[in-house]
Short mmCIF file of C-alpha atoms in Angstrom, two decimals:
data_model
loop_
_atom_site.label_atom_id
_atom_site.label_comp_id
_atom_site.label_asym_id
_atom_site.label_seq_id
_atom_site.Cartn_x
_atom_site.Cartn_y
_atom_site.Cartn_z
CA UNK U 663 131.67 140.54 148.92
CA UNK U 664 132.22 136.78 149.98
CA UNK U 665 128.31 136.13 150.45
CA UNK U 666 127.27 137.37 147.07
CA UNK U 667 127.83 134.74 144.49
CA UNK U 668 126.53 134.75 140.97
CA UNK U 669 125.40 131.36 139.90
CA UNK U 670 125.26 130.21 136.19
CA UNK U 671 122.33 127.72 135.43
CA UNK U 672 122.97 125.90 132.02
CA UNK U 673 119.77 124.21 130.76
CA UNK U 674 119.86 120.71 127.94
CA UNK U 675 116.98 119.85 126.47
CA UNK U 676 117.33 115.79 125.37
CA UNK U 677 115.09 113.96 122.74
CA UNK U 678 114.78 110.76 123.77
CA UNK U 679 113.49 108.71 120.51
CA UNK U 680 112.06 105.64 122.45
CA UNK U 681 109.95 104.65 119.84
CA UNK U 682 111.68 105.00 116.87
CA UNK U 683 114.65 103.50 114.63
CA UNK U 684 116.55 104.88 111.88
CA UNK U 685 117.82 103.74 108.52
CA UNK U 686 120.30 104.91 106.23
CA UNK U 687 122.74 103.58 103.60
CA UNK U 688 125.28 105.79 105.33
CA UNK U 689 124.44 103.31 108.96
CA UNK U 690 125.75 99.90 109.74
CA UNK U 691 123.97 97.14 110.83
CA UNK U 692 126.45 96.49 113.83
CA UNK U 693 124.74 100.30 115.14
CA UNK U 694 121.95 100.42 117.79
CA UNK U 695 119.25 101.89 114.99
CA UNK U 696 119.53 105.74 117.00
CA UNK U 697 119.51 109.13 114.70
CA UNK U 698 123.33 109.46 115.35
CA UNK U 699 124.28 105.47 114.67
CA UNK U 700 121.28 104.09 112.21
CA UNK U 701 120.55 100.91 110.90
CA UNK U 702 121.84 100.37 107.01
CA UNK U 703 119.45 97.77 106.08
CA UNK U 704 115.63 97.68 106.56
CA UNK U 705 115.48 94.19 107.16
CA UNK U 706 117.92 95.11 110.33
CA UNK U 707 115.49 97.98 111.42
CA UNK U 708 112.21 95.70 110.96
CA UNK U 709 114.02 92.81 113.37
CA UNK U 710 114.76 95.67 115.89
CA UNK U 711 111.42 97.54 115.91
CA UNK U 712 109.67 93.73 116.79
CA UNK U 713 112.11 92.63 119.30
CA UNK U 714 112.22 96.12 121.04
CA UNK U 715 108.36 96.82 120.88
CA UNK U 716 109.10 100.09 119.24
CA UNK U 717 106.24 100.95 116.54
CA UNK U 718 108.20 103.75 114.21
CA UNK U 719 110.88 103.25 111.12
CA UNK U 720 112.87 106.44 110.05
CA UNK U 721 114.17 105.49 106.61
CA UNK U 722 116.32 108.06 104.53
CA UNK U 723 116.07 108.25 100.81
CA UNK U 724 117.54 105.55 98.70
CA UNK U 725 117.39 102.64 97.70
CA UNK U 726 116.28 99.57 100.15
CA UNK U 727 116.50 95.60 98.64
CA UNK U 728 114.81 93.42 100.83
CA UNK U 729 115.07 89.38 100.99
CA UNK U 730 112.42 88.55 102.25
CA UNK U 731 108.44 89.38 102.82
CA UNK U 732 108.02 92.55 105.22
CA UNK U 733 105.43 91.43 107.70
CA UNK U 734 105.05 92.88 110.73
CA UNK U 735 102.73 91.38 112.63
CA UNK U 736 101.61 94.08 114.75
CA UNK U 737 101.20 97.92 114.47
CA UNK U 738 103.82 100.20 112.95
CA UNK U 739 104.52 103.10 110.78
CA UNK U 740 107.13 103.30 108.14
CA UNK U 741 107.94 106.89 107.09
CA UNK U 742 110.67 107.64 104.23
CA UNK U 743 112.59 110.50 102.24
CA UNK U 744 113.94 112.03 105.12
CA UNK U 745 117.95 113.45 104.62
CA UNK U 746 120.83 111.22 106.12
CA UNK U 747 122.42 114.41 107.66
CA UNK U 748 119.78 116.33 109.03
CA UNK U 749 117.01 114.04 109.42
CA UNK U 750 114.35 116.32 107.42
CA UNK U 751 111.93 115.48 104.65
CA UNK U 752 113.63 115.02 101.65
CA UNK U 753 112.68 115.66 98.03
CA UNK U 754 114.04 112.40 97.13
CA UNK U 755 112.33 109.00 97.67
CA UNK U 756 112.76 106.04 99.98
CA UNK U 757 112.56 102.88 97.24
CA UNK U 758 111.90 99.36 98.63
CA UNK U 759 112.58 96.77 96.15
CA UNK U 760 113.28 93.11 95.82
CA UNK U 761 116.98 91.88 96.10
CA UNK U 762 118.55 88.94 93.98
CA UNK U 763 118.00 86.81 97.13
CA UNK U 764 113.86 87.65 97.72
CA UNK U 765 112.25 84.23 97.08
CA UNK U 766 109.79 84.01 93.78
CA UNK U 767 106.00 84.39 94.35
CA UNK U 768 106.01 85.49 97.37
CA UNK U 769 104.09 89.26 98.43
CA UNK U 770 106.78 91.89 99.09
CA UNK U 771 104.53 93.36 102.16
CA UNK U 772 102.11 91.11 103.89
CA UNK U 773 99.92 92.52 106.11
CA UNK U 774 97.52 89.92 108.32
CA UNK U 775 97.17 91.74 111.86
CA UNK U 776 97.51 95.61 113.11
CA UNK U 777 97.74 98.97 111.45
CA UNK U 778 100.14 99.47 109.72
CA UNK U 779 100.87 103.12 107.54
CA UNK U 780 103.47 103.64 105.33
CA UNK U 781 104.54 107.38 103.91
CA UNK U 782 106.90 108.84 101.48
CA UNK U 783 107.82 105.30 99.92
CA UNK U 784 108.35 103.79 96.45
CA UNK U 785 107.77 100.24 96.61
CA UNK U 786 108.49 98.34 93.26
CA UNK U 787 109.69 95.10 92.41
CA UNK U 788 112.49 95.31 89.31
CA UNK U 789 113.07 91.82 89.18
CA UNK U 790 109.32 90.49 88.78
CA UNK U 791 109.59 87.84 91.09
CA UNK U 792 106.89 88.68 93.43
CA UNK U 793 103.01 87.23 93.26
CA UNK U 794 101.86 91.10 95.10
CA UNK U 795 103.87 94.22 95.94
CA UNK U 796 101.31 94.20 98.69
CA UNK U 797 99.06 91.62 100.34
CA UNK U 798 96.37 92.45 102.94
CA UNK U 799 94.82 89.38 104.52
CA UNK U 800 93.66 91.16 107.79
CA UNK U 801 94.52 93.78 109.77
CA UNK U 802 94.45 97.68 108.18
CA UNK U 803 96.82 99.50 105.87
CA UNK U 804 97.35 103.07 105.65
CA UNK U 805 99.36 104.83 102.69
CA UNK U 806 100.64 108.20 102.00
CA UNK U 807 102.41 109.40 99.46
CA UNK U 808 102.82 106.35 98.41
CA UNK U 809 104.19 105.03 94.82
CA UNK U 810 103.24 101.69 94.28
CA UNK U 811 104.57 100.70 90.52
CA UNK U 812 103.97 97.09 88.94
CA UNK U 813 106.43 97.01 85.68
CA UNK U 814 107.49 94.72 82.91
CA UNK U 815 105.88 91.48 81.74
CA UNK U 816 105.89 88.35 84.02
CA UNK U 817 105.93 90.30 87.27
CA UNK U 818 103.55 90.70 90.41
CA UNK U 819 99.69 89.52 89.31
CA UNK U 820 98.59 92.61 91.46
CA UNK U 821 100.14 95.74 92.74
CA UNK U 822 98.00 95.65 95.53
CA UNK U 823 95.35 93.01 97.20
CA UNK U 824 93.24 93.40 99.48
CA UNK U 825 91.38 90.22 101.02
CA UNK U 826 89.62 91.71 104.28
CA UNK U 827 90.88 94.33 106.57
CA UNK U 828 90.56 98.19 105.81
CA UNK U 829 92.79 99.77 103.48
CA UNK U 830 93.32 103.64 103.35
CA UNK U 831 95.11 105.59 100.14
CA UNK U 832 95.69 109.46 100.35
CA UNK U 833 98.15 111.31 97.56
CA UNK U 834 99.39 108.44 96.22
CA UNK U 835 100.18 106.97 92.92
CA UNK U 836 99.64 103.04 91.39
CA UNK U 837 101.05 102.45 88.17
CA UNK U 838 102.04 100.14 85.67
CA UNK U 839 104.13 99.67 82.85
CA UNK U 840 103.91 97.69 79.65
CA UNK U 841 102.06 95.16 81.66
CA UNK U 842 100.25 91.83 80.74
CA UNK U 843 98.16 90.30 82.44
CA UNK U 844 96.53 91.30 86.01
CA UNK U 845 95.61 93.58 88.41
CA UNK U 846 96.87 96.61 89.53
CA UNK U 847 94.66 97.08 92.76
CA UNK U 848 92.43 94.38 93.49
CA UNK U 849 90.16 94.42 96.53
CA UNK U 850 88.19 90.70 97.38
CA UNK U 851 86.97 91.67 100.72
CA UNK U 852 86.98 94.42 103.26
CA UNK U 853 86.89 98.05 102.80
CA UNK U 854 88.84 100.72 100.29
CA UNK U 855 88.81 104.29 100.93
CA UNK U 856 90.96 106.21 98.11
CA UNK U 857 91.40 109.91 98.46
CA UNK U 858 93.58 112.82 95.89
CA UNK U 859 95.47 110.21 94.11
CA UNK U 860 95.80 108.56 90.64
CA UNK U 861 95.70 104.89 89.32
CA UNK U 862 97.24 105.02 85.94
CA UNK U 863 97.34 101.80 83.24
CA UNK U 864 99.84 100.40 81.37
CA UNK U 865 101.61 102.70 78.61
CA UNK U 866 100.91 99.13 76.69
CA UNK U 867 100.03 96.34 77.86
CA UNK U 868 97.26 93.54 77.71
CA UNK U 869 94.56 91.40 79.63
CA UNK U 870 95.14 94.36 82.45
CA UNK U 871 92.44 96.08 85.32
CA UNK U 872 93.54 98.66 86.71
CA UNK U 873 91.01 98.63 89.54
CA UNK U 874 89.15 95.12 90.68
CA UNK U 875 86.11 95.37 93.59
CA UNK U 876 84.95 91.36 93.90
CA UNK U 877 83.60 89.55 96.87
CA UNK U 878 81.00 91.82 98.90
CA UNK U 879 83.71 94.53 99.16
CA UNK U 880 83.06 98.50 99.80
CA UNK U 881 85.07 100.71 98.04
CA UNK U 882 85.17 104.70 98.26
CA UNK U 883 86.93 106.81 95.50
CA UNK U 884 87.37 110.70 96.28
CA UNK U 885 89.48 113.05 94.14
CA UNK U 886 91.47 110.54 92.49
CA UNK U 887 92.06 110.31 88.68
CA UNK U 888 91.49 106.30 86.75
CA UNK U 889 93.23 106.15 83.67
CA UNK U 890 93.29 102.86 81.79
CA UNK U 891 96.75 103.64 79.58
CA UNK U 892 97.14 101.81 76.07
CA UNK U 893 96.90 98.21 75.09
CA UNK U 894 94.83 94.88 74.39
CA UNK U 895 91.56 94.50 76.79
CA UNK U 896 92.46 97.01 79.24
CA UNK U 897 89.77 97.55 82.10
CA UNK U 898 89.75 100.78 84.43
CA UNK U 899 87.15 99.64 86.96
CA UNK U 900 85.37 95.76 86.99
CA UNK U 901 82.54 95.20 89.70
CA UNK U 902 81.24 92.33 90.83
CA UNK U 903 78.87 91.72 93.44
CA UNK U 904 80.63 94.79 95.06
CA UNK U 905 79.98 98.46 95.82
CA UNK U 906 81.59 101.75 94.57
CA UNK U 907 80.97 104.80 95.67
CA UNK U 908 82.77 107.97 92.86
CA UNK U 909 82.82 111.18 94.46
CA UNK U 910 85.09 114.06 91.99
CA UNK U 911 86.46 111.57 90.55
CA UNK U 912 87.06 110.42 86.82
CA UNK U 913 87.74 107.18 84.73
CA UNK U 914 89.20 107.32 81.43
CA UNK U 915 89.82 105.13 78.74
CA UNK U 916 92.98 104.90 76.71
CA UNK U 917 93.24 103.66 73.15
CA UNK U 918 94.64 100.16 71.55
CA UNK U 919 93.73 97.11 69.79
CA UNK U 920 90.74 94.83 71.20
CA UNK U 921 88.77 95.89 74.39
CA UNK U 922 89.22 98.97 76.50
CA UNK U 923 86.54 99.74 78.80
CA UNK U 924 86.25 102.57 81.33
CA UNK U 925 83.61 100.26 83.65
CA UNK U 926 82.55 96.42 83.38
CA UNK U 927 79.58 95.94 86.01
CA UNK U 928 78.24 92.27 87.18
CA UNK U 929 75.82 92.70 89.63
CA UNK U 930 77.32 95.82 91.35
CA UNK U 931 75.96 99.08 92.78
CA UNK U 932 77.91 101.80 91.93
#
């Protein structure tokens, strides 16, 4: 009949990611940073996610050189390993690194305001050009599943410093390799919460701490493993005038030449 019309309803359903930009070695830098055109450059992504206010980074896995310090000066939340076709979590990693360019002694991440929380990143620095992988002068820091590796003679003095601010570490993994001299996570001030991961010494190395607490700090160790590798005066934990609460946790010391001690306490409270 004419008055009896059947009427098809089609429905779309629309993400709208407003708050986040995407990275991917398969992107341009002359896209807008969406899922379908990303960003191929962090740097690129980092200048868009301050000037647009937005506060989240997609990155896919690969490998990310960077040529200058990353600090954002305000909240945001770096996440990595995620596929370039599908945009799902990836077994492979997300690697930030330092490129030929990245200016000597300077901290690859600086972080002096805001939280910021990185996940599912590798952050190295295979030229040994940088004074810290990462620098934390105020603000807080988040990390999860996190690999933070300080390699080779002559490179960063720390993997990781904290000077004030809060820093929180969940399933992730410091290391260092055939390292002399310094520190692979050094806290002067502020708070440290550590949680399931591992801090592992130098395979060989010398003059090398694994873990530093200085300055008044408060540290908290849960289910994480301290091993102080091979080498010449190798620490695993030094205290002074600092706090350091274990809870399921061990420290164990490797073997060398010289010095290698599990704990070295100057007026601390452990």
């Amino acid at each position: 009949p004419a008055g009896n019309r059947s009427l098809e309803t089609e429905v779309w359903h629309i993400t709208l990611d407003k708050q986040v930009v995407y990275v991917s070695e398969l992107g341009s830098d002359q896209y807008d940073g969406t899922r379908d055109r990303p960003f191929q450059s962090l740097t690129r992504a980092l200048e868009e996610a301050i000037q647009s206010g937005r506060v989240l980074i997609h990155c896919t896995y690969g490998w990310y050189e960077m040529d200058k310090t990353i600090s954002p000066a305000r909240s945001l939340t770096i996440v990595g390993g995620f596929d370039p076709v599908s945009w799902r979590p990836g077994l492979q990693p997300t690697v930030i690194d330092t490129s030929p360019h990245f200016r000597k002694n300077q901290a690859l991440i600086r972080i002096t305001s805001g939280k910021v929380r990185l996940e599912a990143i590798e952050i190295k620095d295979s030229r040994n050009i940088c004074s810290e992988l990462i620098l934390i002068s105020g603000g807080s820091l988040s990390l999860k599943n996190v690999k933070i590796n300080r390699s080779n003679r002559g490179g960063a003095a720390f993997g990781l410093r904290l000077n004030a601010g809060k820093r929180t570490i969940t399933n992730s993994v410091f290391s260092a390799d055939k390292s002399s001299g310094g520190i692979l996570l050094g806290v002067y001030g502020g708070k440290l919460t550590v949680t399931g991961s591992e801090l592992a010494g130098p395979s060989k190395g010398d003059d090398f701490t694994i873990l530093h607490l200085e300055g008044n700090s408060e540290s908290k160790i849960s289910g994480t493993r301290i091993t102080t590798g091979n080498g010449k005066n190798i620490h695993g934990v030094v205290l002074k005038n600092s706090s350091l609460s274990l809870i399921k946790s061990s420290i164990q010391a490797g073997r060398g030449e010289g010095r290698i001690a599990a704990v070295n306490l100057d007026n601390a409270y452990r």
